[in-house]
């Protein structure tokens, strides 16, 4: 058995009568980078909070680092790192104070924390912000402080709940780069996201979640190969035209999806499809691209990841 | 774990406080000075002219000072239980951050109450020094009165924490101060003996935590006999503190660990 750090079986989370996590099974192994991809409300955060031994499990079984979160909360949390979905730094304090304070919650020695703060600020490239108040930092920098904070106890598993949501592309790439380095160092990562590019970039293996259920599981590549043809041709038509042509583009590829603003034609041969389109229609734009996890999600649920 | 984690929470609050301690200490001095000048000395000259017989030989300033000491502790405790808690769970989400660490809800609550006690202690000690400066009593005597003040402050911090956690709405806090804290401040024997209240109100004053603290503090500073046996008051205030803490745990858990 490879080192399974987290194992969930028929895991359920209910809030009163509402089922947020609907009997899911998954395993995360040592050193892997595991993703939960799904739209808002899929149940990702609820799942993370159960793993973090913060939110009680409603039913099913969950083992984290071989421990039961119901009985061993503090022990589990002392070995996890957490980047929550919402920023919850103390805005009035400096970066240094935030990290020191957090380290002390783990009952670490001040000298040890001080050393780690230096290393971690170097790692997230914020050495020069050490004594800045958090409220003066940009969104991307705050996120990096939180990444550093989550590493202060040298966690065995690092859980990141939507690490880059709300950031601009440049800030996201900086973060991805840092997370990629962590992955290379062998830290076990659990990442939730509703960005398919994030999942593709960072995850060795992922589950696609929708409405509390896991609808598919595998490596990004496996999922794309399994659930969707290789290429997609995106067609945009002038307002009102899309409905009229909808039926006549159905045979352009293996499958078509009509979205609000465009049609997606799935095909193994984009060139041929593009040529056929040019014969028959006059779309405003034609874009041929490779299939992504976004297409996998659309295929599995009939909806887009990001509304 | 080597140290109880509640102490880590206490330490964190101290770190937050460090940022504003100067202003805080300054106003803790200024407040009692202003109050004692205006009400004790200013208003006092009017009041001293027609004192009730049981307070013969006692100036209004001396009557008021120990009461205000405890009232200030009461308000400090209420403030910690209201704004600090609302900040932790709603505005800043900092309490949520703590629960991702080995800190659990009990350590969180324990650390919070411990820190509230420390704040009450600071404010009360400063007040006691001001009382000595006004020559109401020797310093050691007014410092002794810090003990009942602390008990009242803790009871209020604990009960107010429970209230804040139960309502979880910002709008409830100003109402709480308007309809609970301020009336208690005015009618629990700080400014005048509760015997002056209408008969039906006296029992209400009797059950307020503030009344018990004021009686004890006044007895200590003026060397009088308290109206209630001190052990009863001490027990009562301690029980209120425990009650508040007990009532806080469940809503704290459902708010932060849903
Ligand atoms: N504390 C809570 N009380 C009630 N419902 C909740 C609570 N937390 C989450 N939910 C609901 O559970 C569902 C899943 O939420 P969440 O786990 O946050 O999804 P995601 O992180 O994938 O966006 C949502 O419909 C959300 O409204
Ligand atoms: Mg979420």
Coordinates of C-alpha atoms and ligand atoms in Angstrom, one line a residue:
Chain A
X1 CA 0.0 0.0 0.0
X2 CA 1.5 3.3 -0.9
X3 CA 1.4 5.8 1.9
X4 CA -2.2 7.0 2.0
X5 CA -2.3 10.1 4.2
X6 CA -6.0 10.9 3.8
X7 CA -8.8 8.4 3.1
X8 CA -12.5 9.3 2.9
X9 CA -15.2 6.7 2.5
X10 CA -18.8 7.6 1.9
X11 CA -18.0 11.0 3.4
X12 CA -21.1 13.1 4.0
X13 CA -21.5 16.7 5.3
X14 CA -24.9 18.1 6.0
X15 CA -25.9 21.5 7.2
X16 CA -29.3 20.8 8.8
X17 CA -31.1 19.1 5.9
X18 CA -28.9 20.4 3.2
X19 CA -26.4 17.9 1.8
X20 CA -23.2 19.8 1.0
X21 CA -21.0 16.8 0.5
X22 CA -22.8 13.8 -0.7
X23 CA -21.1 10.5 0.0
X24 CA -17.7 11.0 -1.6
X25 CA -14.7 8.6 -1.6
X26 CA -11.1 9.6 -2.2
X27 CA -7.5 8.9 -1.2
X28 CA -4.5 11.2 -1.1
X29 CA -1.1 9.6 -1.0
X30 CA 2.2 10.9 0.3
X31 CA 3.9 13.4 -1.9
X32 CA 1.1 13.8 -4.4
X33 CA -0.6 16.9 -5.5
X34 CA -4.3 16.3 -5.3
X35 CA -7.0 18.6 -6.6
X36 CA -10.7 19.2 -6.1
X37 CA -12.1 20.9 -9.2
X38 CA -15.6 22.2 -9.1
X39 CA -17.8 25.3 -9.4
X40 CA -18.9 27.4 -6.4
X41 CA -21.1 25.5 -4.1
X42 CA -19.8 22.1 -5.2
X43 CA -18.8 21.3 -1.6
X44 CA -15.0 21.8 -1.9
X45 CA -14.6 24.0 1.2
X46 CA -16.9 21.8 3.3
X47 CA -14.7 18.8 2.4
X48 CA -11.5 20.7 3.3
X49 CA -12.9 21.8 6.6
X50 CA -13.6 18.2 7.5
X51 CA -10.1 17.2 6.6
X52 CA -8.8 20.1 8.7
X53 CA -10.7 18.6 11.7
X54 CA -12.5 21.9 12.0
X55 CA -15.9 20.8 10.8
X56 CA -17.4 17.6 12.2
X57 CA -18.1 14.7 9.7
X58 CA -21.8 14.0 9.4
X59 CA -21.4 10.4 8.3
X60 CA -19.0 8.1 6.6
X61 CA -15.4 7.7 7.5
X62 CA -12.4 10.0 7.3
X63 CA -8.9 9.3 8.3
X64 CA -6.3 12.1 8.2
X65 CA -2.6 11.1 8.8
X66 CA -4.0 7.8 10.2
X67 CA -6.0 9.7 12.8
X68 CA -9.7 10.3 13.4
X69 CA -10.6 14.0 13.1
X70 CA -13.4 13.5 15.6
X71 CA -11.0 12.6 18.4
X72 CA -7.6 13.9 17.4
X73 CA -8.4 17.4 16.1
X74 CA -5.5 19.2 17.7
X75 CA -3.0 16.5 16.8
X76 CA -4.1 16.5 13.2
X77 CA -4.1 20.3 12.9
X78 CA -0.6 20.5 14.3
X79 CA 0.6 18.5 11.3
X80 CA -1.5 20.3 8.6
X81 CA -0.9 23.5 6.8
X82 CA -4.0 25.5 5.8
X83 CA -4.6 28.3 3.3
X84 CA -8.3 29.2 3.8
X85 CA -10.5 30.4 1.0
X86 CA -10.9 33.8 2.7
X87 CA -8.0 35.9 3.8
X88 CA -8.1 36.0 7.6
X89 CA -4.8 37.7 8.5
X90 CA -4.9 40.3 11.2
X91 CA -4.9 43.3 9.0
X92 CA -3.8 45.7 11.7
X93 CA -0.6 43.8 12.5
X94 CA 2.6 43.5 10.5
X95 CA 3.5 40.5 8.4
X96 CA 6.0 39.5 11.0
X97 CA 3.5 39.7 13.9
X98 CA 1.0 37.7 11.9
X99 CA 3.5 34.9 11.3
X100 CA 4.9 34.9 14.8
X101 CA 1.4 34.8 16.3
X102 CA 0.4 31.9 14.1
X103 CA 3.6 30.0 14.9
X104 CA 2.9 30.4 18.6
X105 CA -0.5 28.7 18.2
X106 CA 1.6 25.6 17.3
X107 CA 3.5 26.1 20.6
X108 CA 6.7 26.6 18.7
X109 CA 9.7 28.3 20.2
X110 CA 10.0 32.0 19.3
X111 CA 13.6 31.5 18.0
X112 CA 12.5 28.6 15.8
X113 CA 9.6 30.7 14.5
X114 CA 11.9 33.7 13.9
X115 CA 14.2 31.5 11.8
X116 CA 11.3 30.1 9.8
X117 CA 9.8 33.5 9.2
X118 CA 13.0 34.6 7.5
X119 CA 13.1 31.5 5.3
X120 CA 9.4 31.7 4.5
X121 CA 9.4 35.3 3.6
X122 CA 12.3 34.6 1.4
X123 CA 10.4 31.7 -0.2
X124 CA 7.3 33.9 -0.9
X125 CA 9.5 36.8 -1.9
X126 CA 8.3 39.2 0.7
X127 CA 11.4 39.9 2.7
X128 CA 11.0 43.6 2.3
X129 CA 7.4 43.5 3.6
X130 CA 8.3 41.9 6.9
X131 CA 7.4 45.0 8.9
X132 CA 4.6 46.2 6.7
X133 CA 1.1 46.2 8.0
X134 CA -1.0 43.6 6.3
X135 CA -3.6 46.1 5.3
X136 CA -1.1 47.9 3.2
X137 CA -0.4 44.8 1.0
X138 CA -2.0 43.9 -2.3
X139 CA -4.3 40.9 -2.6
X140 CA -1.6 38.8 -4.2
X141 CA 0.9 39.7 -1.4
X142 CA -1.7 38.9 1.3
X143 CA -2.2 35.5 -0.3
X144 CA 1.6 34.9 -0.2
X145 CA 1.7 35.9 3.4
X146 CA -1.0 33.3 4.0
X147 CA 1.0 30.7 2.1
X148 CA 4.0 31.5 4.3
X149 CA 1.8 31.3 7.4
X150 CA 0.5 27.9 6.5
X151 CA 4.0 26.6 6.3
X152 CA 5.2 27.8 9.6
X153 CA 4.7 24.4 11.3
X154 CA 6.4 22.5 8.5
X155 CA 3.2 20.7 7.6
X156 CA 3.1 17.2 6.2
X157 CA 0.0 18.0 4.2
X158 CA -0.7 21.4 2.8
X159 CA -4.3 22.3 2.1
X160 CA -5.0 25.2 -0.2
X161 CA -8.6 26.3 -0.6
X162 CA -8.9 28.3 -3.8
X163 CA -5.4 29.8 -3.4
X164 CA -5.6 32.2 -6.3
X165 CA -9.3 33.1 -6.6
X166 CA -9.7 36.9 -7.1
X167 CA -6.1 37.5 -8.1
X168 CA -5.0 39.0 -11.3
X169 CA -3.2 36.7 -13.8
X170 CA 0.3 37.9 -12.9
X171 CA -0.2 37.4 -9.2
X172 CA -1.7 34.0 -9.9
X173 CA 1.4 32.9 -11.8
X174 CA 3.7 34.0 -9.0
X175 CA 1.7 31.9 -6.6
X176 CA 1.6 28.9 -9.0
X177 CA 5.3 29.1 -9.2
X178 CA 5.7 29.0 -5.4
X179 CA 3.3 26.1 -5.1
X180 CA 5.1 24.2 -7.9
X181 CA 8.3 24.5 -5.9
X182 CA 6.6 23.1 -2.8
X183 CA 5.4 20.2 -4.9
X184 CA 8.9 19.6 -6.1
X185 CA 10.1 19.5 -2.5
X186 CA 7.7 16.6 -1.9
X187 CA 5.1 18.4 0.2
X188 CA 1.7 16.7 -0.2
X189 CA -0.7 19.3 -1.6
X190 CA -4.5 19.4 -1.6
X191 CA -5.8 22.1 -3.8
X192 CA -9.3 23.2 -4.5
X193 CA -10.1 25.4 -7.4
X194 CA -12.7 26.3 -9.9
X195 CA -10.0 27.3 -12.4
X196 CA -9.3 24.5 -14.8
X197 CA -5.9 25.9 -15.7
X198 CA -4.9 25.9 -12.0
X199 CA -5.9 22.3 -11.7
X200 CA -4.0 21.4 -14.9
X201 CA -0.9 23.2 -13.7
X202 CA -0.7 22.0 -10.2
X203 CA -2.5 18.7 -9.8
X204 CA -1.1 15.2 -10.4
X205 CA -4.5 13.8 -9.8
X206 CA -7.9 15.4 -9.2
X207 CA -11.5 14.7 -8.6
X208 CA -14.2 16.7 -10.4
X209 CA -16.9 17.7 -7.9
X210 CA -20.4 18.9 -8.6
X211 CA -23.3 19.4 -6.2
X212 CA -21.6 17.5 -3.4
X213 CA -20.6 14.5 -5.6
X214 CA -17.5 13.4 -7.3
X215 CA -18.3 12.9 -10.9
X216 CA -14.9 11.9 -12.2
X217 CA -11.4 11.2 -11.0
X218 CA -7.9 10.9 -12.6
X219 CA -5.0 12.9 -13.8
X220 CA -5.8 16.0 -15.9
X221 CA -4.6 14.2 -19.0
X222 CA -6.5 11.1 -18.3
X223 CA -9.7 13.1 -17.7
X224 CA -9.3 15.0 -20.9
X225 CA -8.5 12.0 -23.0
X226 CA -11.3 10.0 -21.5
X227 CA -14.2 12.5 -21.5
X228 CA -13.7 14.7 -24.5
X229 CA -12.3 14.6 -28.0
X230 CA -8.9 16.1 -28.5
X231 CA -9.9 19.4 -30.0
X232 CA -12.6 22.0 -29.7
X233 CA -13.7 24.5 -32.3
X234 CA -15.4 27.5 -30.7
X235 CA -17.8 29.4 -32.9
X236 CA -19.3 32.8 -32.2
X237 CA -22.3 34.0 -34.2
X238 CA -23.9 37.4 -34.5
X239 CA -26.7 38.0 -31.9
X240 CA -29.8 35.8 -32.7
X241 CA -28.0 33.7 -35.4
X242 CA -26.8 31.0 -33.0
X243 CA -30.3 29.6 -32.4
X244 CA -30.9 29.4 -36.1
X245 CA -27.8 27.5 -37.0
X246 CA -27.7 25.3 -33.9
X247 CA -29.2 22.3 -35.6
X248 CA -27.1 22.5 -38.7
X249 CA -23.7 22.5 -36.8
X250 CA -24.5 19.3 -34.9
X251 CA -22.8 17.1 -37.4
X252 CA -19.6 19.1 -37.6
X253 CA -17.9 17.1 -35.0
X254 CA -18.4 14.3 -32.4
X255 CA -20.4 16.5 -30.2
X256 CA -21.6 20.1 -29.9
X257 CA -22.4 22.2 -26.9
X258 CA -24.5 25.4 -27.4
X259 CA -23.7 27.9 -24.8
X260 CA -25.2 31.3 -24.3
X261 CA -22.7 33.2 -26.4
X262 CA -21.1 30.5 -28.5
X263 CA -21.1 27.0 -29.8
X264 CA -18.4 24.4 -29.0
X265 CA -17.8 21.7 -31.5
X266 CA -15.8 18.7 -30.2
X267 CA -13.7 16.9 -32.7
X268 CA -10.6 14.9 -33.2
X269 CA -9.7 16.8 -36.3
X270 CA -10.0 20.5 -35.8
X271 CA -8.7 21.4 -39.3
X272 CA -11.5 19.4 -41.0
X273 CA -14.1 20.9 -38.8
X274 CA -12.9 24.5 -39.4
X275 CA -13.0 23.8 -43.1
X276 CA -16.5 22.5 -42.9
X277 CA -17.6 25.5 -40.9
X278 CA -16.2 27.8 -43.6
X279 CA -18.2 26.0 -46.3
X280 CA -21.5 26.3 -44.6
X281 CA -21.6 29.2 -42.1
X282 CA -20.3 32.7 -41.5
X283 CA -19.5 32.8 -37.8
X284 CA -18.0 36.0 -36.4
X285 CA -15.1 34.2 -35.0
X286 CA -13.7 30.7 -35.3
X287 CA -11.2 29.5 -32.7
X288 CA -9.7 26.0 -32.7
X289 CA -8.0 24.9 -29.4
X290 CA -7.1 21.8 -27.4
X291 CA -9.7 20.4 -25.0
X292 CA -9.3 21.3 -21.4
X293 CA -10.7 20.3 -18.0
X294 CA -13.3 23.0 -18.6
X295 CA -14.6 20.9 -21.4
X296 CA -14.5 17.8 -19.3
X297 CA -16.6 19.5 -16.7
X298 CA -19.1 20.7 -19.3
X299 CA -19.3 17.2 -20.7
X300 CA -19.9 15.7 -17.3
X301 CA -22.4 18.2 -15.9
X302 CA -23.7 20.2 -18.8
X303 CA -22.6 23.4 -17.2
X304 CA -19.6 25.7 -17.2
X305 CA -17.2 25.8 -14.3
X306 CA -17.2 29.6 -14.0
X307 CA -20.5 31.2 -14.6
Chain B
X1 CA 1.7 20.2 24.7
X2 CA 4.0 22.0 27.1
X3 CA 1.8 25.1 27.6
X4 CA -2.0 25.2 27.8
X5 CA -3.0 26.6 24.4
X6 CA -5.3 29.2 26.1
X7 CA -2.1 31.0 27.0
X8 CA -1.1 31.1 23.3
X9 CA -4.4 32.9 22.6
X10 CA -3.7 35.2 25.5
X11 CA -0.3 36.0 24.1
X12 CA -1.8 36.7 20.7
X13 CA -4.3 39.2 22.2
X14 CA -1.4 40.9 24.0
X15 CA 0.4 41.1 20.7
X16 CA -2.6 42.8 19.2
X17 CA -2.9 45.1 22.1
X18 CA 0.8 46.1 22.0
X19 CA -0.1 48.1 18.9
X20 CA -2.4 50.5 20.7
X21 CA -1.3 50.3 24.4
X22 CA -0.2 53.9 24.8
X23 CA -3.5 55.4 23.8
X24 CA -5.3 52.8 25.8
X25 CA -3.4 53.4 29.0
X26 CA -3.7 57.1 28.6
X27 CA -7.4 57.1 28.3
X28 CA -7.6 54.6 31.3
X29 CA -6.0 57.4 33.3
X30 CA -7.8 60.3 31.8
X31 CA -11.3 58.8 32.2
X32 CA -11.3 58.4 36.0
X33 CA -9.6 61.8 36.4
X34 CA -12.3 63.5 34.5
X35 CA -15.1 61.6 36.1
X36 CA -13.9 62.1 39.6
X37 CA -13.3 65.8 39.0
X38 CA -16.6 66.5 37.4
X39 CA -18.9 64.3 39.5
X40 CA -16.9 63.7 42.6
X41 CA -15.5 67.1 43.2
X42 CA -17.9 69.3 41.2
X43 CA -21.2 67.7 41.8
X44 CA -20.0 66.4 45.1
X45 CA -19.9 69.9 46.7
X46 CA -23.7 70.1 46.1
X47 CA -24.4 66.6 47.3
X48 CA -22.2 66.8 50.4
X49 CA -24.6 69.6 51.6
X50 CA -27.4 67.1 52.2
X51 CA -26.0 63.6 52.9
X52 CA -28.2 60.8 54.2
X53 CA -27.4 60.1 57.8
X54 CA -25.8 56.7 57.2
X55 CA -23.1 58.4 55.1
X56 CA -22.2 61.0 57.6
X57 CA -18.6 62.1 57.4
X58 CA -18.2 60.5 53.9
X59 CA -17.6 62.9 51.0
X60 CA -19.5 62.2 47.8
X61 CA -16.1 61.9 46.1
X62 CA -15.2 59.0 48.4
X63 CA -18.6 57.5 48.0
X64 CA -18.4 57.7 44.2
X65 CA -14.8 56.7 43.6
X66 CA -14.9 53.0 44.5
X67 CA -18.2 52.6 42.7
X68 CA -16.8 54.1 39.5
X69 CA -13.8 51.9 39.8
X70 CA -16.0 48.8 39.6
X71 CA -18.3 50.4 37.0
X72 CA -15.3 51.0 34.7
X73 CA -14.2 47.4 35.2
X74 CA -17.7 46.3 34.3
X75 CA -17.7 48.3 31.1
X76 CA -14.3 47.1 30.1
X77 CA -15.4 43.5 30.5
X78 CA -18.6 44.2 28.5
X79 CA -16.5 45.8 25.8
X80 CA -14.2 42.9 25.5
X81 CA -17.1 40.5 25.4
X82 CA -18.9 42.5 22.7
X83 CA -16.5 44.1 20.3
X84 CA -13.6 41.7 20.6
X85 CA -15.8 38.7 20.1
X86 CA -17.7 40.3 17.2
X87 CA -14.4 41.2 15.6
X88 CA -13.0 37.7 16.1
X89 CA -15.9 35.9 14.5
X90 CA -17.3 38.4 12.0
X91 CA -15.2 41.4 11.1
X92 CA -11.7 40.0 11.1
X93 CA -12.3 36.3 11.0
X94 CA -9.2 36.0 13.2
X95 CA -10.8 33.4 15.4
X96 CA -11.4 31.2 12.4
X97 CA -7.7 31.4 11.6
X98 CA -6.9 30.2 15.1
X99 CA -9.0 27.1 14.8
X100 CA -7.0 25.9 11.8
X101 CA -4.2 25.4 14.3
X102 CA -4.1 23.1 17.4
X103 CA -6.1 25.7 19.2
X104 CA -9.6 24.4 19.9
X105 CA -12.8 26.3 20.9
X106 CA -12.2 25.8 24.6
X107 CA -8.6 27.2 24.5
X108 CA -9.9 30.0 22.3
X109 CA -12.6 30.9 24.8
X110 CA -10.3 30.5 27.8
X111 CA -7.6 32.7 26.2
X112 CA -10.2 35.3 25.4
X113 CA -11.6 35.4 28.9
X114 CA -8.1 35.4 30.4
X115 CA -7.2 38.4 28.2
X116 CA -10.4 40.1 29.1
X117 CA -9.4 39.7 32.8
X118 CA -6.0 41.2 32.0
X119 CA -7.7 44.2 30.4
X120 CA -10.0 44.7 33.4
X121 CA -7.1 44.4 35.7
X122 CA -5.1 47.0 33.9
X123 CA -8.0 49.5 33.8
X124 CA -8.8 48.8 37.5
X125 CA -5.3 49.2 38.7
X126 CA -4.9 52.5 36.9
X127 CA -8.2 53.6 38.4
X128 CA -7.1 52.6 41.9
X129 CA -4.0 54.7 41.5
X130 CA -6.1 57.7 40.5
X131 CA -8.3 57.2 43.6
X132 CA -5.1 57.4 45.7
X133 CA -4.1 60.5 43.9
X134 CA -7.4 62.1 44.7
X135 CA -6.6 61.2 48.4
X136 CA -9.8 59.2 48.8
X137 CA -7.9 56.4 50.4
X138 CA -4.3 55.1 50.7
X139 CA -3.1 53.3 47.6
X140 CA -3.0 49.9 49.3
X141 CA -6.7 50.2 50.1
X142 CA -7.8 51.2 46.7
X143 CA -5.7 48.5 45.2
X144 CA -7.5 46.0 47.4
X145 CA -10.7 47.2 45.7
X146 CA -9.4 46.0 42.4
X147 CA -10.3 42.5 43.4
X148 CA -14.1 43.0 43.4
X149 CA -13.7 45.1 40.2
X150 CA -11.9 42.2 38.6
X151 CA -14.7 39.8 39.6
X152 CA -17.3 42.0 38.1
X153 CA -15.3 42.6 34.9
X154 CA -14.8 38.9 34.4
X155 CA -18.5 38.2 35.0
X156 CA -19.5 40.8 32.5
X157 CA -16.9 39.7 29.9
X158 CA -18.1 36.2 30.2
X159 CA -21.8 37.0 30.1
X160 CA -21.4 39.5 27.3
X161 CA -19.3 37.0 25.3
X162 CA -22.2 34.5 25.6
X163 CA -24.7 37.2 24.5
X164 CA -22.6 38.2 21.5
X165 CA -22.1 34.6 20.4
X166 CA -25.8 33.9 20.7
X167 CA -27.0 36.9 18.7
X168 CA -24.1 37.1 16.2
X169 CA -25.5 40.4 14.9
X170 CA -23.7 43.6 15.0
X171 CA -26.9 45.6 15.5
X172 CA -27.6 43.8 18.8
X173 CA -24.5 45.2 20.5
X174 CA -25.4 48.9 20.6
X175 CA -28.8 47.8 21.9
X176 CA -27.2 45.7 24.5
X177 CA -25.2 48.6 25.8
X178 CA -28.1 51.0 25.7
X179 CA -30.6 48.7 27.5
X180 CA -28.3 46.6 29.7
X181 CA -24.9 48.1 30.3
X182 CA -25.8 51.7 30.7
X183 CA -28.8 51.2 32.9
X184 CA -26.7 48.9 35.1
X185 CA -24.0 51.6 35.2
X186 CA -26.6 54.2 36.3
X187 CA -28.7 52.2 38.8
X188 CA -26.6 49.7 40.6
X189 CA -25.4 51.8 43.4
X190 CA -22.5 53.6 41.8
X191 CA -23.9 57.1 41.9
X192 CA -26.4 56.7 44.8
X193 CA -27.4 54.0 47.2
X194 CA -29.9 51.6 45.6
X195 CA -32.3 52.3 48.6
X196 CA -33.1 55.5 46.7
X197 CA -34.5 53.5 43.8
X198 CA -38.3 52.8 43.7
X199 CA -39.1 49.7 45.6
X200 CA -39.8 47.5 42.6
X201 CA -36.4 48.3 41.1
X202 CA -34.4 47.4 44.1
X203 CA -34.4 43.7 43.5
X204 CA -33.3 44.2 39.9
X205 CA -30.3 46.2 41.2
X206 CA -29.6 43.5 43.7
X207 CA -29.0 40.9 41.0
X208 CA -26.7 42.9 38.8
X209 CA -23.1 41.9 39.0
X210 CA -22.1 45.6 39.3
X211 CA -24.0 46.1 42.6
X212 CA -22.1 43.3 44.3
X213 CA -18.8 44.6 43.2
X214 CA -19.6 48.2 44.2
X215 CA -20.7 47.1 47.7
X216 CA -17.5 45.2 48.3
X217 CA -15.2 47.9 46.8
X218 CA -16.9 50.7 48.8
X219 CA -16.7 48.7 52.0
X220 CA -13.0 48.2 51.4
X221 CA -12.2 51.8 50.5
X222 CA -14.4 53.5 53.1
X223 CA -13.9 50.8 55.7
X224 CA -17.7 50.2 56.0
X225 CA -19.8 47.1 56.5
X226 CA -21.0 45.8 53.1
X227 CA -24.8 45.3 52.7
X228 CA -24.2 41.8 51.4
X229 CA -21.8 39.3 52.9
X230 CA -18.7 39.3 50.7
X231 CA -18.5 35.6 50.3
X232 CA -22.0 35.6 48.8
X233 CA -21.0 38.3 46.3
X234 CA -17.8 36.5 45.5
X235 CA -19.6 33.3 44.9
X236 CA -22.3 34.9 42.9
X237 CA -19.9 36.8 40.6
X238 CA -17.8 33.6 40.1
X239 CA -20.9 31.7 39.3
X240 CA -21.9 34.3 36.7
X241 CA -18.5 34.0 35.1
X242 CA -18.7 30.2 34.8
X243 CA -22.3 30.5 33.5
X244 CA -21.2 32.9 30.7
X245 CA -18.4 30.6 29.7
X246 CA -20.6 27.6 29.7
X247 CA -23.2 29.3 27.6
X248 CA -20.5 30.5 25.1
X249 CA -19.1 27.1 24.1
X250 CA -22.0 25.8 22.1
X251 CA -22.6 28.9 19.9
X252 CA -18.9 29.3 19.5
X253 CA -18.6 25.8 18.1
X254 CA -21.6 26.2 15.8
X255 CA -20.3 29.5 14.5
X256 CA -16.7 28.5 13.9
X257 CA -16.9 24.8 13.4
X258 CA -20.2 24.3 11.5
Ligands
LIG1 N1 -22.0 26.8 7.4 C1 -22.9 26.5 6.5 N2 -24.2 26.4 6.7 C2 -25.1 26.1 5.7 N3 -24.8 25.8 4.5 C3 -23.5 25.9 4.1 C4 -22.5 26.2 5.1 N4 -21.2 26.1 4.5 C5 -21.5 25.8 3.2 N5 -22.8 25.6 3.0 C6 -23.5 25.3 1.7 O1 -22.9 24.1 1.3 C7 -22.7 24.1 -0.1 C8 -21.3 23.8 -0.5 O2 -20.5 24.9 0.0 P1 -18.9 24.9 -0.1 O3 -18.4 23.6 0.5 O4 -18.4 26.2 0.4 O5 -18.7 24.8 -1.7 P2 -17.4 25.3 -2.5 O6 -16.3 25.5 -1.6 O7 -17.2 24.2 -3.5 O8 -17.8 26.5 -3.2 C9 -23.1 25.5 -0.6 O9 -24.4 25.4 -1.1 C10 -23.1 26.3 0.6 O10 -24.1 27.3 0.6
LIG2 MG1 -15.1 27.1 -1.4

